PDB file of C-alpha atoms in Angstrom:
ATOM      1  CA  MET A   1     -30.907  37.479 -16.222  1.00 84.00           C
ATOM      2  CA  ARG A   2     -33.838  36.681 -18.066  1.00 92.00           C
ATOM      3  CA  PHE A   3     -36.681  36.366 -15.670  1.00 95.00           C
ATOM      4  CA  GLU A   4     -40.121  34.354 -16.265  1.00 97.00           C
ATOM      5  CA  LEU A   5     -43.766  34.599 -14.971  1.00 98.00           C
ATOM      6  CA  ILE A   6     -44.713  31.306 -13.975  1.00 98.00           C
ATOM      7  CA  MET A   7     -48.841  31.130 -14.149  1.00 98.00           C
ATOM      8  CA  PRO A   8     -50.492  29.454 -11.707  1.00 97.00           C
ATOM      9  CA  GLU A   9     -52.055  26.276 -13.459  1.00 97.00           C
ATOM     10  CA  ALA A  10     -48.207  25.996 -14.300  1.00 97.00           C
ATOM     11  CA  LEU A  11     -47.139  26.168 -10.488  1.00 98.00           C
ATOM     12  CA  HIS A  12     -46.710  21.515 -10.819  1.00 97.00           C
ATOM     13  CA  SER A  13     -44.218  21.841 -13.698  1.00 97.00           C
ATOM     14  CA  VAL A  14     -41.575  23.750 -11.860  1.00 98.00           C
ATOM     15  CA  TRP A  15     -42.680  22.755  -7.824  1.00 98.00           C
ATOM     16  CA  PRO A  16     -39.922  20.142  -7.492  1.00 97.00           C
ATOM     17  CA  TYR A  17     -37.724  22.601  -8.021  1.00 96.00           C
ATOM     18  CA  VAL A  18     -39.231  25.537  -6.019  1.00 97.00           C
ATOM     19  CA  LYS A  19     -39.687  23.205  -3.247  1.00 97.00           C
ATOM     20  CA  VAL A  20     -35.927  22.562  -2.760  1.00 95.00           C
ATOM     21  CA  GLY A  21     -35.431  26.283  -3.116  1.00 94.00           C
ATOM     22  CA  LEU A  22     -38.069  26.935  -0.030  1.00 95.00           C
ATOM     23  CA  GLU A  23     -36.836  23.862   2.257  1.00 94.00           C
ATOM     24  CA  ARG A  24     -33.254  25.474   1.629  1.00 90.00           C
ATOM     25  CA  VAL A  25     -34.639  29.177   2.624  1.00 87.00           C
ATOM     26  CA  ARG A  26     -36.521  27.454   5.785  1.00 88.00           C
ATOM     27  CA  GLU A  27     -33.366  25.956   6.160  1.00 86.00           C
ATOM     28  CA  VAL A  28     -31.608  29.000   7.401  1.00 80.00           C
ATOM     29  CA  THR A  29     -33.765  31.339   8.265  1.00 77.00           C
ATOM     30  CA  PRO A  30     -36.569  31.228  11.057  1.00 74.00           C
ATOM     31  CA  GLU A  31     -39.812  31.737   8.553  1.00 81.00           C
ATOM     32  CA  ARG A  32     -42.950  29.521  10.135  1.00 85.00           C
ATOM     33  CA  TRP A  33     -44.492  29.067   6.012  1.00 91.00           C
ATOM     34  CA  LEU A  34     -44.064  26.048   4.802  1.00 95.00           C
ATOM     35  CA  ALA A  35     -43.575  25.377   1.072  1.00 96.00           C
ATOM     36  CA  GLU A  36     -47.738  24.468   0.715  1.00 97.00           C
ATOM     37  CA  ASP A  37     -48.748  27.576   2.481  1.00 97.00           C
ATOM     38  CA  ILE A  38     -46.284  29.346  -0.521  1.00 97.00           C
ATOM     39  CA  PHE A  39     -48.416  26.664  -3.378  1.00 98.00           C
ATOM     40  CA  ALA A  40     -51.512  27.883  -2.378  1.00 98.00           C
ATOM     41  CA  HIS A  41     -50.611  31.390  -2.530  1.00 98.00           C
ATOM     42  CA  ILE A  42     -49.207  31.153  -6.082  1.00 98.00           C
ATOM     43  CA  ARG A  43     -51.968  28.970  -7.019  1.00 97.00           C
ATOM     44  CA  ILE A  44     -55.196  31.050  -6.072  1.00 97.00           C
ATOM     45  CA  GLY A  45     -53.307  34.348  -7.198  1.00 96.00           C
ATOM     46  CA  ARG A  46     -52.574  35.670  -3.611  1.00 96.00           C
ATOM     47  CA  ALA A  47     -48.417  35.458  -4.343  1.00 98.00           C
ATOM     48  CA  GLN A  48     -46.481  35.638  -7.942  1.00 98.00           C
ATOM     49  CA  LEU A  49     -43.439  33.132  -9.111  1.00 98.00           C
ATOM     50  CA  TYR A  50     -40.824  34.305 -11.286  1.00 97.00           C
ATOM     51  CA  LEU A  51     -37.977  31.778 -12.507  1.00 96.00           C
ATOM     52  CA  GLY A  52     -34.453  33.337 -13.299  1.00 92.00           C
ATOM     53  CA  TYR A  53     -32.373  32.291 -16.236  1.00 91.00           C
ATOM     54  CA  ASP A  54     -29.011  32.593 -17.513  1.00 84.00           C
ATOM     55  CA  GLY A  55     -28.909  31.450 -20.952  1.00 88.00           C
ATOM     56  CA  THR A  56     -31.463  28.196 -21.002  1.00 91.00           C
ATOM     57  CA  GLN A  57     -30.441  27.218 -17.788  1.00 87.00           C
ATOM     58  CA  CYS A  58     -32.451  28.356 -14.360  1.00 89.00           C
ATOM     59  CA  ARG A  59     -30.195  29.649 -12.052  1.00 87.00           C
ATOM     60  CA  GLY A  60     -33.225  30.648  -8.563  1.00 90.00           C
ATOM     61  CA  PHE A  61     -36.835  31.885  -8.428  1.00 94.00           C
ATOM     62  CA  PHE A  62     -38.154  35.080  -5.987  1.00 95.00           C
ATOM     63  CA  ILE A  63     -41.902  35.464  -4.861  1.00 97.00           C
ATOM     64  CA  THR A  64     -43.678  38.711  -4.761  1.00 97.00           C
ATOM     65  CA  GLU A  65     -46.870  38.991  -3.578  1.00 97.00           C
ATOM     66  CA  ASN A  66     -49.230  42.206  -4.476  1.00 96.00           C
ATOM     67  CA  LYS A  67     -50.244  44.291  -1.086  1.00 95.00           C
ATOM     68  CA  ARG A  68     -51.562  46.973   0.477  1.00 96.00           C
ATOM     69  CA  GLU A  69     -50.254  49.022   3.270  1.00 93.00           C
ATOM     70  CA  LEU A  70     -52.844  48.390   6.578  1.00 92.00           C
ATOM     71  CA  PHE A  71     -53.667  51.763   7.697  1.00 95.00           C
ATOM     72  CA  SER A  72     -53.216  54.251   4.664  1.00 96.00           C
ATOM     73  CA  ASN A  73     -54.493  50.997   2.138  1.00 96.00           C
ATOM     74  CA  VAL A  74     -51.220  52.351  -0.466  1.00 96.00           C
ATOM     75  CA  PRO A  75     -50.143  49.748  -2.885  1.00 97.00           C
ATOM     76  CA  TYR A  76     -47.385  48.370  -2.320  1.00 96.00           C
ATOM     77  CA  LEU A  77     -45.129  45.270  -3.440  1.00 97.00           C
ATOM     78  CA  ASN A  78     -43.410  42.393  -1.075  1.00 95.00           C
ATOM     79  CA  VAL A  79     -40.439  40.064  -1.943  1.00 94.00           C
ATOM     80  CA  TRP A  80     -41.850  37.165   0.126  1.00 93.00           C
ATOM     81  CA  VAL A  81     -38.936  34.708  -1.176  1.00 92.00           C
ATOM     82  CA  LEU A  82     -35.217  35.477  -2.840  1.00 89.00           C
ATOM     83  CA  TRP A  83     -33.607  31.962  -3.418  1.00 88.00           C
ATOM     84  CA  ALA A  84     -30.268  31.115  -6.048  1.00 84.00           C
ATOM     85  CA  GLU A  85     -28.239  28.121  -6.128  1.00 78.00           C
ATOM     86  CA  PRO A  86     -25.925  27.611  -4.339  1.00 67.00           C
ATOM     87  CA  THR A  87     -22.709  28.525  -5.955  1.00 60.00           C
ATOM     88  CA  ILE A  88     -20.299  28.730  -2.389  1.00 51.00           C
ATOM     89  CA  GLY A  89     -20.919  26.049  -0.063  1.00 50.00           C
ATOM     90  CA  GLU A  90     -24.374  24.558   0.863  1.00 52.00           C
ATOM     91  CA  HIS A  91     -26.342  27.345   1.166  1.00 51.00           C
ATOM     92  CA  CYS A  92     -24.676  30.145  -0.307  1.00 54.00           C
ATOM     93  CA  ALA A  93     -24.790  32.126  -4.021  1.00 54.00           C
ATOM     94  CA  GLN A  94     -22.883  34.361  -5.318  1.00 58.00           C
ATOM     95  CA  VAL A  95     -25.146  36.780  -6.039  1.00 60.00           C
ATOM     96  CA  ASP A  96     -23.504  40.141  -6.713  1.00 60.00           C
ATOM     97  CA  GLY A  97     -23.869  39.246 -10.865  1.00 63.00           C
ATOM     98  CA  PHE A  98     -27.526  39.163 -10.956  1.00 71.00           C
ATOM     99  CA  ILE A  99     -28.524  41.226  -8.045  1.00 77.00           C
ATOM    100  CA  ALA A 100     -28.885  44.248 -10.117  1.00 80.00           C
ATOM    101  CA  GLU A 101     -30.864  42.943 -12.704  1.00 87.00           C
ATOM    102  CA  THR A 102     -33.351  41.400 -10.383  1.00 88.00           C
ATOM    103  CA  ILE A 103     -33.681  44.598  -8.528  1.00 88.00           C
ATOM    104  CA  ALA A 104     -34.736  46.289 -11.914  1.00 91.00           C
ATOM    105  CA  PHE A 105     -36.326  43.982 -12.953  1.00 95.00           C
ATOM    106  CA  ILE A 106     -38.319  43.767  -9.733  1.00 94.00           C
ATOM    107  CA  ASP A 107     -38.611  47.611  -9.369  1.00 94.00           C
ATOM    108  CA  ALA A 108     -40.421  47.067 -13.614  1.00 96.00           C
ATOM    109  CA  CYS A 109     -42.887  44.458 -11.460  1.00 96.00           C
ATOM    110  CA  ALA A 110     -43.578  47.140  -9.223  1.00 96.00           C
ATOM    111  CA  LYS A 111     -44.627  49.985 -11.571  1.00 96.00           C
ATOM    112  CA  LYS A 112     -47.183  47.644 -13.089  1.00 96.00           C
ATOM    113  CA  VAL A 113     -48.729  46.924 -10.877  1.00 95.00           C
ATOM    114  CA  GLY A 114     -48.865  50.103  -9.366  1.00 96.00           C
ATOM    115  CA  ALA A 115     -47.351  50.197  -5.955  1.00 97.00           C
ATOM    116  CA  GLN A 116     -45.753  52.956  -4.134  1.00 96.00           C
ATOM    117  CA  TRP A 117     -43.308  51.038  -2.762  1.00 93.00           C
ATOM    118  CA  ILE A 118     -40.640  47.670  -2.735  1.00 92.00           C
ATOM    119  CA  SER A 119     -40.772  45.488   1.231  1.00 90.00           C
ATOM    120  CA  TRP A 120     -38.134  42.899   1.563  1.00 83.00           C
ATOM    121  CA  GLU A 121     -37.728  41.068   5.019  1.00 75.00           C
ATOM    122  CA  GLY A 122     -34.553  38.896   4.953  1.00 66.00           C
ATOM    123  CA  ARG A 123     -31.634  37.776   7.105  1.00 62.00           C
ATOM    124  CA  TRP A 124     -28.466  40.190   8.152  1.00 61.00           C
ATOM    125  CA  GLY A 125     -26.865  39.190   5.674  1.00 65.00           C
ATOM    126  CA  TRP A 126     -28.776  40.985   2.328  1.00 66.00           C
ATOM    127  CA  ALA A 127     -27.608  44.001   3.705  1.00 66.00           C
ATOM    128  CA  LYS A 128     -24.289  43.489   2.093  1.00 68.00           C
ATOM    129  CA  TYR A 129     -26.140  42.885  -1.567  1.00 70.00           C
ATOM    130  CA  LEU A 130     -28.986  45.411  -1.418  1.00 69.00           C
ATOM    131  CA  LYS A 131     -27.614  48.359   0.995  1.00 72.00           C
ATOM    132  CA  ASP A 132     -27.382  50.472  -2.595  1.00 76.00           C
ATOM    133  CA  TYR A 133     -30.409  49.675  -3.505  1.00 72.00           C
ATOM    134  CA  PHE A 134     -32.811  49.126  -0.518  1.00 65.00           C
ATOM    135  CA  LYS A 135     -32.892  50.580   3.596  1.00 65.00           C
ATOM    136  CA  PRO A 136     -33.254  48.252   5.811  1.00 61.00           C
ATOM    137  CA  ILE A 137     -36.218  48.547   8.118  1.00 54.00           C
ATOM    138  CA  LYS A 138     -35.568  46.872  11.259  1.00 53.00           C
ATOM    139  CA  VAL A 139     -34.913  43.023   9.054  1.00 64.00           C
ATOM    140  CA  ARG A 140     -37.104  44.723   6.976  1.00 66.00           C
ATOM    141  CA  TYR A 141     -35.628  46.586   3.518  1.00 66.00           C
ATOM    142  CA  GLU A 142     -37.684  49.281   1.139  1.00 71.00           C
ATOM    143  CA  ARG A 143     -37.293  51.232  -1.262  1.00 77.00           C
ATOM    144  CA  GLU A 144     -39.786  53.412  -2.691  1.00 85.00           C
ATOM    145  CA  VAL A 145     -40.286  53.236  -6.705  1.00 91.00           C
ATOM    146  CA  SER A 146     -39.766  56.065  -8.752  1.00 87.00           C
ATOM    147  CA  TYR A 147     -41.784  56.631 -11.968  1.00 84.00           C
ATOM    148  CA  VAL A 148     -39.577  59.635 -13.043  1.00 75.00           C
TER     149      VAL A 148
END
């Protein structure tokens, strides 16, 4: 997999694709955000959009936020949304083949911003893919960033 950071000024060129993925996420999760909320956060630099490519074919995307823990002010990276092209039925993607590469890339993003951990909120269905990488906290997965 190859990942590309989409700069805020280039968001319009990929937004139709991303918006479809975001709407698919909302169909199967109880998310309260609108696609337009995410658009706004990316445009003003409060969130980062990465597209994932298999060769020249876009296979999905993820969106991160650089955040700080409320009480300690410690920096962490939040994975806000991850969406992959459906390969099994209408909503299900076969992620086994690329989850390790995606996590490694997200780790690198976290290190680049000095994050102490990575958080990821999602459906329980992610547990089978994230069990080797994250520890579930409620339905929030967390992983410490290793600088070794």
